[in-house]
PDB file of C-alpha atoms and ligand atoms in Angstrom:
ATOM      1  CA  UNK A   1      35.487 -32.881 -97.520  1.00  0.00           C
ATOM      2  CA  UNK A   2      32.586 -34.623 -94.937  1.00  0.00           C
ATOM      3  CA  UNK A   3      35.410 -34.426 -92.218  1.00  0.00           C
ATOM      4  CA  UNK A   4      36.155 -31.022 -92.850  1.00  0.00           C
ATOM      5  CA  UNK A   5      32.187 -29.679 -93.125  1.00  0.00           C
ATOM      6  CA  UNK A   6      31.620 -32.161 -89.650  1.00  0.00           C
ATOM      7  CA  UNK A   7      34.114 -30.761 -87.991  1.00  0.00           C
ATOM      8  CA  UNK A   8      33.560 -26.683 -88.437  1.00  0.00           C
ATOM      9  CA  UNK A   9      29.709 -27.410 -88.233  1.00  0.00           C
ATOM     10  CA  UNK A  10      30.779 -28.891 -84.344  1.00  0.00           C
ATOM     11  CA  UNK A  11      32.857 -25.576 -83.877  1.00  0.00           C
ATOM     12  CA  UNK A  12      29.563 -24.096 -85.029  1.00  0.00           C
ATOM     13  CA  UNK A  13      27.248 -26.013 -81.971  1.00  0.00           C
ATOM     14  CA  UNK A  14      30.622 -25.234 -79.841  1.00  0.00           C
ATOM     15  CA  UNK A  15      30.952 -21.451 -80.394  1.00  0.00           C
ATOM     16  CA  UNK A  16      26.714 -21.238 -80.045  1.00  0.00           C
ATOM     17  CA  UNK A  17      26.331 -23.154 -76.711  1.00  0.00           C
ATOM     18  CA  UNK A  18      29.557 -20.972 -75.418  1.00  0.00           C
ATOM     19  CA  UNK A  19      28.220 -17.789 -76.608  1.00  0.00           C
ATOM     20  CA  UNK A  20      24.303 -19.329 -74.904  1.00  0.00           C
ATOM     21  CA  UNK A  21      26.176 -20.325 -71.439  1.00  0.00           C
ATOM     22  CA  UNK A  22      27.893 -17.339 -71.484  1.00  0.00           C
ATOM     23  CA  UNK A  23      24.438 -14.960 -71.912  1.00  0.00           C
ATOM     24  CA  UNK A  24      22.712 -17.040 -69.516  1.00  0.00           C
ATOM     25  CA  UNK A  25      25.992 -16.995 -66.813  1.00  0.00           C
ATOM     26  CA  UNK A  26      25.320 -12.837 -67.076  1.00  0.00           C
ATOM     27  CA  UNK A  27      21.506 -13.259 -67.020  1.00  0.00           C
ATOM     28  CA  UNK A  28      22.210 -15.509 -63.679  1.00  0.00           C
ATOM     29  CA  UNK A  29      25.047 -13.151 -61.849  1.00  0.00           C
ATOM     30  CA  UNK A  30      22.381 -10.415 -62.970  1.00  0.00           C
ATOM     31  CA  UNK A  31      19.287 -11.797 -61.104  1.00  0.00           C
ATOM     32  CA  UNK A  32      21.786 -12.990 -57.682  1.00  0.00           C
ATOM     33  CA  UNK A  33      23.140  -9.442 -57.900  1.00  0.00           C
ATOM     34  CA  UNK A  34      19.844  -8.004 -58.273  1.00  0.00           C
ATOM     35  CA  UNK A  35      18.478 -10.562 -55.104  1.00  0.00           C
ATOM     36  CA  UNK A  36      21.415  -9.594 -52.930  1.00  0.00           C
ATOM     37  CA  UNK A  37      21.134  -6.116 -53.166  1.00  0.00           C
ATOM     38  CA  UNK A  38      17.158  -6.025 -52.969  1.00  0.00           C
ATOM     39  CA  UNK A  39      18.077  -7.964 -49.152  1.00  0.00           C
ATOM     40  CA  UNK A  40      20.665  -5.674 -48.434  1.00  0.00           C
ATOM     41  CA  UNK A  41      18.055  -2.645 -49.208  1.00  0.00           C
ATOM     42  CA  UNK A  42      15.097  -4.195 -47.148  1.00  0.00           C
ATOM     43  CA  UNK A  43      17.697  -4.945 -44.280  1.00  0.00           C
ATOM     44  CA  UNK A  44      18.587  -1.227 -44.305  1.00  0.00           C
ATOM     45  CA  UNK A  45      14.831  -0.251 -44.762  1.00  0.00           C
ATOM     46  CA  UNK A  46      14.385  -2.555 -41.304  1.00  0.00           C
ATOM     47  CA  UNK A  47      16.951  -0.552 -39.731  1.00  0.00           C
ATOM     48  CA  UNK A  48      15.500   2.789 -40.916  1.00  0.00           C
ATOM     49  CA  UNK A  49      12.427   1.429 -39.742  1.00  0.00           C
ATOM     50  CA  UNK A  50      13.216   0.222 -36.008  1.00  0.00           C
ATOM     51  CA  UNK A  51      15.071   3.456 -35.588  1.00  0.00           C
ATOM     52  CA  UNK A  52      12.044   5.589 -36.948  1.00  0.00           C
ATOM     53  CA  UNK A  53       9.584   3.653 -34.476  1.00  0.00           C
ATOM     54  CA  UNK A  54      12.408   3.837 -31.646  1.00  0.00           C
ATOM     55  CA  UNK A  55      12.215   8.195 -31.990  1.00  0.00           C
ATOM     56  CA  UNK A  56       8.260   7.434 -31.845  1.00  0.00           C
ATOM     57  CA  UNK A  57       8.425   5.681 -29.194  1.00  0.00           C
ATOM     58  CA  UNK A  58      10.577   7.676 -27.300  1.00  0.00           C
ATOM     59  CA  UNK A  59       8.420  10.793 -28.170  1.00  0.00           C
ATOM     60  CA  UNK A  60       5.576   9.214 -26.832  1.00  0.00           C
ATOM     61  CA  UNK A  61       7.772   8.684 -23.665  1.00  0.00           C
ATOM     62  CA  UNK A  62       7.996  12.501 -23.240  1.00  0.00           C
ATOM     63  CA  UNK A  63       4.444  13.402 -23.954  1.00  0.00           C
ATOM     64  CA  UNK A  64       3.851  10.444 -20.971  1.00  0.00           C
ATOM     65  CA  UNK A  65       6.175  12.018 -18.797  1.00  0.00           C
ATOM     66  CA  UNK A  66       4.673  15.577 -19.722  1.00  0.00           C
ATOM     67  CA  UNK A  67       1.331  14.184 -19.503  1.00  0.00           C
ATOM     68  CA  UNK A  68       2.678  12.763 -15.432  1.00  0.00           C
ATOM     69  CA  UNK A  69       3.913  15.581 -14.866  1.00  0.00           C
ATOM     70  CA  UNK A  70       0.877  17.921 -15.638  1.00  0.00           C
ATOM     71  CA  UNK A  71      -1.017  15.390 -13.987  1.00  0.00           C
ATOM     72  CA  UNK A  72       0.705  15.408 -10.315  1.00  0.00           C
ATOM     73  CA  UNK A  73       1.129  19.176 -10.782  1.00  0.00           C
ATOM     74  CA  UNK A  74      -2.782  19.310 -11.038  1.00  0.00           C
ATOM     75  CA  UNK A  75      -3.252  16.982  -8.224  1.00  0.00           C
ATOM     76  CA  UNK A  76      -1.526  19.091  -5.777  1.00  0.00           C
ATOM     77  CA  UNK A  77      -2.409  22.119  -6.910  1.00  0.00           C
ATOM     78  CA  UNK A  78      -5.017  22.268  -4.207  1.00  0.00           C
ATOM     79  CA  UNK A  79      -2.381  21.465  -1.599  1.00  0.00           C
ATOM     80  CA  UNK A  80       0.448  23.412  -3.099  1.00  0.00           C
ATOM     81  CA  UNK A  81      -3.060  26.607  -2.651  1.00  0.00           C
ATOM     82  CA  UNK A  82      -3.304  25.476   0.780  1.00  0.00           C
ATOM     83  CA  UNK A  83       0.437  26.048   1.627  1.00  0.00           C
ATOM     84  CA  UNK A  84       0.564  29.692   0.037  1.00  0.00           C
ATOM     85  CA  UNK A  85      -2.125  30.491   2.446  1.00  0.00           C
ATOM     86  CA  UNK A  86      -1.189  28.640   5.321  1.00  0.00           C
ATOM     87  CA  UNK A  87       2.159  30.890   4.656  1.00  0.00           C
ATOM     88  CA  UNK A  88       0.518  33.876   4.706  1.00  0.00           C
ATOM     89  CA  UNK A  89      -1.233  33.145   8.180  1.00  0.00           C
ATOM     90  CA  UNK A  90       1.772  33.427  10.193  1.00  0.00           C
ATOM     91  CA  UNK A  91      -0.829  33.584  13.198  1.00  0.00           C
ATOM     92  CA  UNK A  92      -1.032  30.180  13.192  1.00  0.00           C
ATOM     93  CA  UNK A  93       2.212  29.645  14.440  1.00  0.00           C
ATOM     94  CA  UNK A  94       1.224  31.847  17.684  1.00  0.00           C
ATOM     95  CA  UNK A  95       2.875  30.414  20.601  1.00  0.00           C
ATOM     96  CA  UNK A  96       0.563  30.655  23.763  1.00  0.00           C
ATOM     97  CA  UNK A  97       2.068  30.311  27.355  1.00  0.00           C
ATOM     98  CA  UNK A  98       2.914  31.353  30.615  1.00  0.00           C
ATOM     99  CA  UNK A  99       5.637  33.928  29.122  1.00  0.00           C
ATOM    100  CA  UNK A 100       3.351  35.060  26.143  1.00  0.00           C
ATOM    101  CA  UNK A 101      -0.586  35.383  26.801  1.00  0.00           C
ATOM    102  CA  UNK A 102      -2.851  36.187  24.224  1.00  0.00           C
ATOM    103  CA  UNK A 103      -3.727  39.978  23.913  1.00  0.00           C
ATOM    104  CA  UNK A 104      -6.423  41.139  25.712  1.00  0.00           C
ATOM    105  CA  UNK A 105      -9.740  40.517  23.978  1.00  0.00           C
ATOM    106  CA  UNK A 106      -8.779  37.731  21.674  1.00  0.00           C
ATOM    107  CA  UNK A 107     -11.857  36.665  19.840  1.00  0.00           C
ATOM    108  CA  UNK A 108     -11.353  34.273  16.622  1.00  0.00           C
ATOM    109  CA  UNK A 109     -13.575  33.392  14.226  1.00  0.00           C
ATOM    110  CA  UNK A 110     -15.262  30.313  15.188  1.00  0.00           C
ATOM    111  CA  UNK A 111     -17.112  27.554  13.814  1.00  0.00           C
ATOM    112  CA  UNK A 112     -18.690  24.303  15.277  1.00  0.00           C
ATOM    113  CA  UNK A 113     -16.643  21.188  15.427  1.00  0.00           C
ATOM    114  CA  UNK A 114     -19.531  18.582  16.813  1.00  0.00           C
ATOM    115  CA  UNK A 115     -22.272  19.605  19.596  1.00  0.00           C
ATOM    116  CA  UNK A 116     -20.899  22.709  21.681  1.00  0.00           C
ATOM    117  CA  UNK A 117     -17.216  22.378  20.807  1.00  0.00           C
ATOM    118  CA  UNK A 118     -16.393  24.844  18.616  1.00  0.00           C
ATOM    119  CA  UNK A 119     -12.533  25.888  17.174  1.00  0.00           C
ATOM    120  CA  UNK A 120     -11.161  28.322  14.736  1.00  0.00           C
ATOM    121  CA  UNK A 121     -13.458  28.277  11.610  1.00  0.00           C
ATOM    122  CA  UNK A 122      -9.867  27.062   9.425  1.00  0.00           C
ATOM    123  CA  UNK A 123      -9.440  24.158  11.477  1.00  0.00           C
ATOM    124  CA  UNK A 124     -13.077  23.187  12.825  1.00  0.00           C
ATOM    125  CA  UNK A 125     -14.451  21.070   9.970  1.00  0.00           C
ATOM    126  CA  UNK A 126     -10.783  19.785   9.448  1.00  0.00           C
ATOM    127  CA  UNK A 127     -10.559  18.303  13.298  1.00  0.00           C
ATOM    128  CA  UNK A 128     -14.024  16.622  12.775  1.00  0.00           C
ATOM    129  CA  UNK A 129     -12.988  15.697   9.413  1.00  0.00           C
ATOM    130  CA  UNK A 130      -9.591  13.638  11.466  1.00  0.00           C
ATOM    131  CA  UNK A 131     -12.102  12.438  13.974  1.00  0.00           C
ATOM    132  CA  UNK A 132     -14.604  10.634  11.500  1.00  0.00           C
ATOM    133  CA  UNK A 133     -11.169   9.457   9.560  1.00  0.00           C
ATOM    134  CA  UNK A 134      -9.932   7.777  12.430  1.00  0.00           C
ATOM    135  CA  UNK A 135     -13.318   6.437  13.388  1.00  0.00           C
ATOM    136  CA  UNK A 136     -13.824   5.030  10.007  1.00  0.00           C
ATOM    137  CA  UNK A 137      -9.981   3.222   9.661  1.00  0.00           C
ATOM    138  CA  UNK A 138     -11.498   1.128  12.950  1.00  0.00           C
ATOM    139  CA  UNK A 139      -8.332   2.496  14.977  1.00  0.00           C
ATOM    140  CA  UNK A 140     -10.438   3.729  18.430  1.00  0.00           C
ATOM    141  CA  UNK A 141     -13.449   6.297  18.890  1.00  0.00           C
ATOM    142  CA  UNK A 142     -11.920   9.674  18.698  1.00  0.00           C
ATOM    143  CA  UNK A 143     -14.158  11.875  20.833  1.00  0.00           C
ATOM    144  CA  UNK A 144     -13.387  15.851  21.554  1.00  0.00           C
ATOM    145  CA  UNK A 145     -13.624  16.744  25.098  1.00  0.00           C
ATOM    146  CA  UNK A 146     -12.306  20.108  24.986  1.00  0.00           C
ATOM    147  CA  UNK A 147     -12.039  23.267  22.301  1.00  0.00           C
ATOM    148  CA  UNK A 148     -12.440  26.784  22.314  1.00  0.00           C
ATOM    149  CA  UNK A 149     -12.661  28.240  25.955  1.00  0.00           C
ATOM    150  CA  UNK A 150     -13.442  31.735  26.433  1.00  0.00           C
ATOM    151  CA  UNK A 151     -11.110  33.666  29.298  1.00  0.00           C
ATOM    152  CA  UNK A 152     -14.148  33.032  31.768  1.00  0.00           C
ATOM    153  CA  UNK A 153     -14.241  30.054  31.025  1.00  0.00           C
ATOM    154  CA  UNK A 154     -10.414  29.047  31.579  1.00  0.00           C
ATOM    155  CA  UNK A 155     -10.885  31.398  34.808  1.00  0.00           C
ATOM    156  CA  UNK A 156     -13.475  28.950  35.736  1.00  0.00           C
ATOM    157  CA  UNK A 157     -11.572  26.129  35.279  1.00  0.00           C
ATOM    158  CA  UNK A 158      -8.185  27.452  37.445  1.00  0.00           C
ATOM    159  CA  UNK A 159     -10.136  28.464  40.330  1.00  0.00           C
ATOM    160  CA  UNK A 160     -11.865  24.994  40.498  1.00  0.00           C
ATOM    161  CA  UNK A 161      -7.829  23.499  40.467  1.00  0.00           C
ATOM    162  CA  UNK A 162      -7.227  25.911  42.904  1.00  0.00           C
ATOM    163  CA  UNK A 163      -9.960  24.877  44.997  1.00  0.00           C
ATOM    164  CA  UNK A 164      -9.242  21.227  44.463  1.00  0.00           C
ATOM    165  CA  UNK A 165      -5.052  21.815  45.807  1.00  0.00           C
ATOM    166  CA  UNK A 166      -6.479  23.841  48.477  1.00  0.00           C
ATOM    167  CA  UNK A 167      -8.591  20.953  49.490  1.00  0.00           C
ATOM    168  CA  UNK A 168      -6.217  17.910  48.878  1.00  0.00           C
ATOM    169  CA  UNK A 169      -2.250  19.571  49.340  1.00  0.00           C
ATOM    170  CA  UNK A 170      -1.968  22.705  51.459  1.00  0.00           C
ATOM    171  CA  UNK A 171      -3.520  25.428  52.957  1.00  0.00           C
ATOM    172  CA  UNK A 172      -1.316  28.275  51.104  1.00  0.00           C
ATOM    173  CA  UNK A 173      -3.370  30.095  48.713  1.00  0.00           C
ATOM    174  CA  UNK A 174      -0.076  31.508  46.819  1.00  0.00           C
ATOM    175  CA  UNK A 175       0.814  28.241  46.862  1.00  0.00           C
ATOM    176  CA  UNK A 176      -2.064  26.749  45.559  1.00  0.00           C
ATOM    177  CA  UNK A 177      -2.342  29.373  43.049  1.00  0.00           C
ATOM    178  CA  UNK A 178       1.313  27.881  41.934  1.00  0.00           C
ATOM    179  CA  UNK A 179       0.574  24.172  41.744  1.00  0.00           C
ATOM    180  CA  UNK A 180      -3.055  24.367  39.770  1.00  0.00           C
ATOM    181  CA  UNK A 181      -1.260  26.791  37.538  1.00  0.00           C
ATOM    182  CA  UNK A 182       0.886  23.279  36.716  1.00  0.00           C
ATOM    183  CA  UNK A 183      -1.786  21.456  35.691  1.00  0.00           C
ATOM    184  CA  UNK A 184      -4.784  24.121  34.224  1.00  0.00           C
ATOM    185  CA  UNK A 185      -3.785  27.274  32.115  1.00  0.00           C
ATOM    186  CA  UNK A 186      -3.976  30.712  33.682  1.00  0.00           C
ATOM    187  CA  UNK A 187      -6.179  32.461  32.172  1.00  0.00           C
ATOM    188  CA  UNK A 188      -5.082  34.308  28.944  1.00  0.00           C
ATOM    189  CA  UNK A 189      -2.463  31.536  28.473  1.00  0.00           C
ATOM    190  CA  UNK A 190      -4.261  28.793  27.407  1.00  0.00           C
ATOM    191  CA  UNK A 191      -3.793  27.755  24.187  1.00  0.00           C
ATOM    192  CA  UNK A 192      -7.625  26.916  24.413  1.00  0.00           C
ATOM    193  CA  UNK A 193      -8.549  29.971  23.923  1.00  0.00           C
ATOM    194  CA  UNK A 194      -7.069  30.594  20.712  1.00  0.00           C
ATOM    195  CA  UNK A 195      -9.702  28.356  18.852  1.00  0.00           C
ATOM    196  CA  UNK A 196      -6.686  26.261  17.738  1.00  0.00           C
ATOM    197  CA  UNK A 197      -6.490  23.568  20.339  1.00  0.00           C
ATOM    198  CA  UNK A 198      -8.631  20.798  20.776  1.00  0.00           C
ATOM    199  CA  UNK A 199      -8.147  17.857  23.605  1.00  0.00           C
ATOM    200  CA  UNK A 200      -9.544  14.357  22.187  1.00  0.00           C
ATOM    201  CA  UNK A 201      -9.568  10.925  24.038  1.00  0.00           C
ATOM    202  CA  UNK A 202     -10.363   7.471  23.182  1.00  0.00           C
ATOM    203  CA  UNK A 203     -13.957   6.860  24.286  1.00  0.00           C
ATOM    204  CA  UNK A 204     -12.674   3.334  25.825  1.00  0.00           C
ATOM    205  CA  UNK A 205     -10.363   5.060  27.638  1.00  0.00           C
ATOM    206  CA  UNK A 206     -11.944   8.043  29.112  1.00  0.00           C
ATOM    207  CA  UNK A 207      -9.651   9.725  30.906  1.00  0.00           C
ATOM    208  CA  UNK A 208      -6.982  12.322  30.528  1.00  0.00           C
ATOM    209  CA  UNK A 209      -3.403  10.825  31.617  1.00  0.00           C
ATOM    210  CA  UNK A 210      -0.151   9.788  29.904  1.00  0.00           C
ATOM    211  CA  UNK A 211      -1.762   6.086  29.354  1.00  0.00           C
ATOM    212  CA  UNK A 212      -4.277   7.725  27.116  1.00  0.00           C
ATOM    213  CA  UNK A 213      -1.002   7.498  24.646  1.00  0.00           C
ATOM    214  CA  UNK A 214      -1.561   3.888  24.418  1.00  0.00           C
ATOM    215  CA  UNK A 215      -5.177   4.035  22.735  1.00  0.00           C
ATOM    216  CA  UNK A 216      -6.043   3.111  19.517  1.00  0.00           C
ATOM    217  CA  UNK A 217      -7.414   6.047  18.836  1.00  0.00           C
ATOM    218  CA  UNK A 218      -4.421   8.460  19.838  1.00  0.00           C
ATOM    219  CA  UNK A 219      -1.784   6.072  18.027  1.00  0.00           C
ATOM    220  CA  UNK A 220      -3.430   6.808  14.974  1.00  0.00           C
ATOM    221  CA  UNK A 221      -4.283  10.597  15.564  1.00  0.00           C
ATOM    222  CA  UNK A 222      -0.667  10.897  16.307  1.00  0.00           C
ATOM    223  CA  UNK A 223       0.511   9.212  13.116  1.00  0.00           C
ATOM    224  CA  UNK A 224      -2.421  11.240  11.118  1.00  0.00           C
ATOM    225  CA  UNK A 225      -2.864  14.642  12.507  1.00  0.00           C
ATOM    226  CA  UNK A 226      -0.201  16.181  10.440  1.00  0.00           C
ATOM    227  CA  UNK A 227      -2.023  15.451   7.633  1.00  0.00           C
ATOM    228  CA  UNK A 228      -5.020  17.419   8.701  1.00  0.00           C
ATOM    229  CA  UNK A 229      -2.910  20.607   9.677  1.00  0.00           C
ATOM    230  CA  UNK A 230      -2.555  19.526  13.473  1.00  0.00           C
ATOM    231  CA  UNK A 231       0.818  18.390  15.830  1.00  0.00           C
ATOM    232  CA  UNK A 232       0.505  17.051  19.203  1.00  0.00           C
ATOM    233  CA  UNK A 233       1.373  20.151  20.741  1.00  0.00           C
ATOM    234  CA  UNK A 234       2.882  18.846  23.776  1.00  0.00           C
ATOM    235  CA  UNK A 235       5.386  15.635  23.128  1.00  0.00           C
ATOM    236  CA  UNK A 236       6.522  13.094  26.195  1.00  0.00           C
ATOM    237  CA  UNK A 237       9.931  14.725  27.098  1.00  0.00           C
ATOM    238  CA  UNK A 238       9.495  18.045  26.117  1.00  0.00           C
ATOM    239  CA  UNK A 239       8.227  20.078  28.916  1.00  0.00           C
ATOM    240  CA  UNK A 240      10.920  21.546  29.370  1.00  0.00           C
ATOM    241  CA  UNK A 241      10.747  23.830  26.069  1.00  0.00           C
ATOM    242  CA  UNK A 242       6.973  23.936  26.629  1.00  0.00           C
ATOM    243  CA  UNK A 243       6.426  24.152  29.740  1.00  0.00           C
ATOM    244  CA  UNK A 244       3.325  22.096  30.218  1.00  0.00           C
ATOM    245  CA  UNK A 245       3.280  18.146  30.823  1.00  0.00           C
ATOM    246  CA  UNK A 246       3.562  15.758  28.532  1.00  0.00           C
ATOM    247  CA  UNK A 247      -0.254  15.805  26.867  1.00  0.00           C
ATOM    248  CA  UNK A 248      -1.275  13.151  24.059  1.00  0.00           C
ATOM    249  CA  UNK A 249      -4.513  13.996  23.791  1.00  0.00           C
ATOM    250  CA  UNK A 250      -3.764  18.077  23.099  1.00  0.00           C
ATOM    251  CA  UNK A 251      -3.554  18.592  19.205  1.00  0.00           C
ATOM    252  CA  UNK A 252      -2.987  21.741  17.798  1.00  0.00           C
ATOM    253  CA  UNK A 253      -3.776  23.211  14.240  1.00  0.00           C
ATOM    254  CA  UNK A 254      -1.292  25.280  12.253  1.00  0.00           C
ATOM    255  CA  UNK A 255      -2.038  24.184   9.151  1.00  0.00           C
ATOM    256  CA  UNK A 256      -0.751  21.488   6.852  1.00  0.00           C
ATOM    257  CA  UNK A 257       2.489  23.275   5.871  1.00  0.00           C
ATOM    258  CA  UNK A 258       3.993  23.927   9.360  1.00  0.00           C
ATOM    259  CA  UNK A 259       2.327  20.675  10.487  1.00  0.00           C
ATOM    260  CA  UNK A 260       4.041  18.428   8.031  1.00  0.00           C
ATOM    261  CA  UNK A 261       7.503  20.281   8.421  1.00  0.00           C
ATOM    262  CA  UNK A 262       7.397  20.471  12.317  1.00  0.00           C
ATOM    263  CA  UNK A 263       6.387  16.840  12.367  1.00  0.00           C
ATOM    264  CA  UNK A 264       8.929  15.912   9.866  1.00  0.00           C
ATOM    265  CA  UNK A 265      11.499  17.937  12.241  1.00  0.00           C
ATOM    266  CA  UNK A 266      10.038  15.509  15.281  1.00  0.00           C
ATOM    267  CA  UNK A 267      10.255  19.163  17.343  1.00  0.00           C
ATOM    268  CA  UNK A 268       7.909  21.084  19.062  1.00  0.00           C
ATOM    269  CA  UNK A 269       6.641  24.102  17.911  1.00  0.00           C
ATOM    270  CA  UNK A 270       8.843  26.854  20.112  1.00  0.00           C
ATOM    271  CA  UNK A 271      11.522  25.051  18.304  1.00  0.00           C
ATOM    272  CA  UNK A 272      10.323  25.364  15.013  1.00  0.00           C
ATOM    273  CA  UNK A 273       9.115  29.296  15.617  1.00  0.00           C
ATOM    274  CA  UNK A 274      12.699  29.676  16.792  1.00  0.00           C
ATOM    275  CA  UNK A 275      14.144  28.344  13.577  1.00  0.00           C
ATOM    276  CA  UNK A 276      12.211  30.312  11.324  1.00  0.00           C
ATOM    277  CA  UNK A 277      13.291  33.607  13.160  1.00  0.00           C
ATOM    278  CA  UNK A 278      16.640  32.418  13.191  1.00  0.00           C
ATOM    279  CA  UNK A 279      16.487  31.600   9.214  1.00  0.00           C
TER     280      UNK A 279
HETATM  281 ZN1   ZN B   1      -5.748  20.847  25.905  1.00  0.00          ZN
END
């Protein structure tokens, strides 16, 4: 009888601690199930997450590049102005020579540059403005030595070069009349007397001849005058569109537009009136 109540009271303990390992193996897979998927969740929240702040950050890439773009659009505004109306004055572009004179009674507007120079009053304050730049960047001392010239003025100047060949290379007044016509503007064919032309030199270097090229001052005009609205008007090797000798102390204002594009075109200005009628 002992045996038999020993050995179902151990069935008992064996059926309880099954039934207890049992409940506590389900309690267990419970809280690793529960742990797993709480990571998997928080992974997939990270992923939500980066993804969210990616789309952030890539808006705040556009409003940048909006914001840039607004920005440069408002910073040449004033330039992009200057264009329209440097468009619209199709004057500028005038092409003064031999073949074309001016019309008869030609009178710009005109406004002091420094002392008694004086030049169209759109380019006046610009060509001093190039001068001081130049001065100021330590590259030479830019000084003006000719501007506006009125028709007596450029009649003055011819009949003292026809004087001069007179006096140094022959006795032929037609002649003479020829050659100084080489070297000075008749009158009514100077570009001078437009208001748009002004002659600068280095003041180390005083004089007008092809050296003058090599002066501080006209390398850097020459790489900056487009920038101001000016072109050398008369480029080595071209005389033979222009019709006047090579010149690199002659700059001539037609505003930044046409300045920029003929000097990005490396041609001289008959060449770039000749494409835009040809356009
Ligand atoms: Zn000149």
């Amino acid at each position: 009888m002992n045996n038999t109540s020993n050995s179902s009271k151990n069935e008992v303990r064996l059926a309880l601690i099954l039934i207890l390992v049992t409940l506590l193996s389900g309690v267990l897979l419970q809280f690793g199930l529960q742990l797993y998927a709480d990571r998997a969740a928080s992974r997939a929240g990270t992923a939500i997450a980066v993804s969210v702040l990616d789309e952030i950050q890539d808006g705040f890439q556009e409003i940048r590049t909006v914001q840039d773009d607004a920005a440069e659009r408002l910073a040449n505004l004033p330039q992009r102005k200057q264009d329209r109306l440097d468009a619209l004055q199709l004057d500028l572009l005038m092409v003064v020579s031999a073949e074309s004179p001016l019309p008869e009674g030609y009178a710009p507007e005109l406004d002091t540059v420094v002392g008694d120079y004086q030049l169209d009053a759109r380019c006046a304050s610009l060509c001093w403005q190039m001068m001081q730049d130049c001065r100021e960047s330590g590259h030479g001392l830019p000084m003006i030595c000719s501007a506006y010239r009125t028709q007596e003025f450029q009649q003055f100047l011819f009949d003292n070069k026809v004087y001069d060949v007179l006096w140094e290379e022959t006795n032929d007044r037609e002649k003479a009349r020829e050659l100084a016509a080489t070297i000075v503007a008749l009158p009514g064919t100077s570009e001078h007397q437009t208001g748009l032309a002004a002659d600068i030199m280095d003041e180390v270097y005083p004089y007008l001849n092809e050296w003058q090229e090599h002066t501080e001052a006209q390398q850097w005009l020459m790489e900056h005058c487009s920038e101001y609205g000016f072109i050398l008007r008369y480029p080595d090797g071209t005389s033979d569109i222009t019709g006047i000798i090579y010149e690199p102390w002659h700059y001539r204002y037609v505003g930044g537009k046409f300045a920029r594009e003929i000097t990005k075109r490396g041609i001289t200005l008959e060449e770039y009136v000749a494409w835009r009628r040809g356009r």
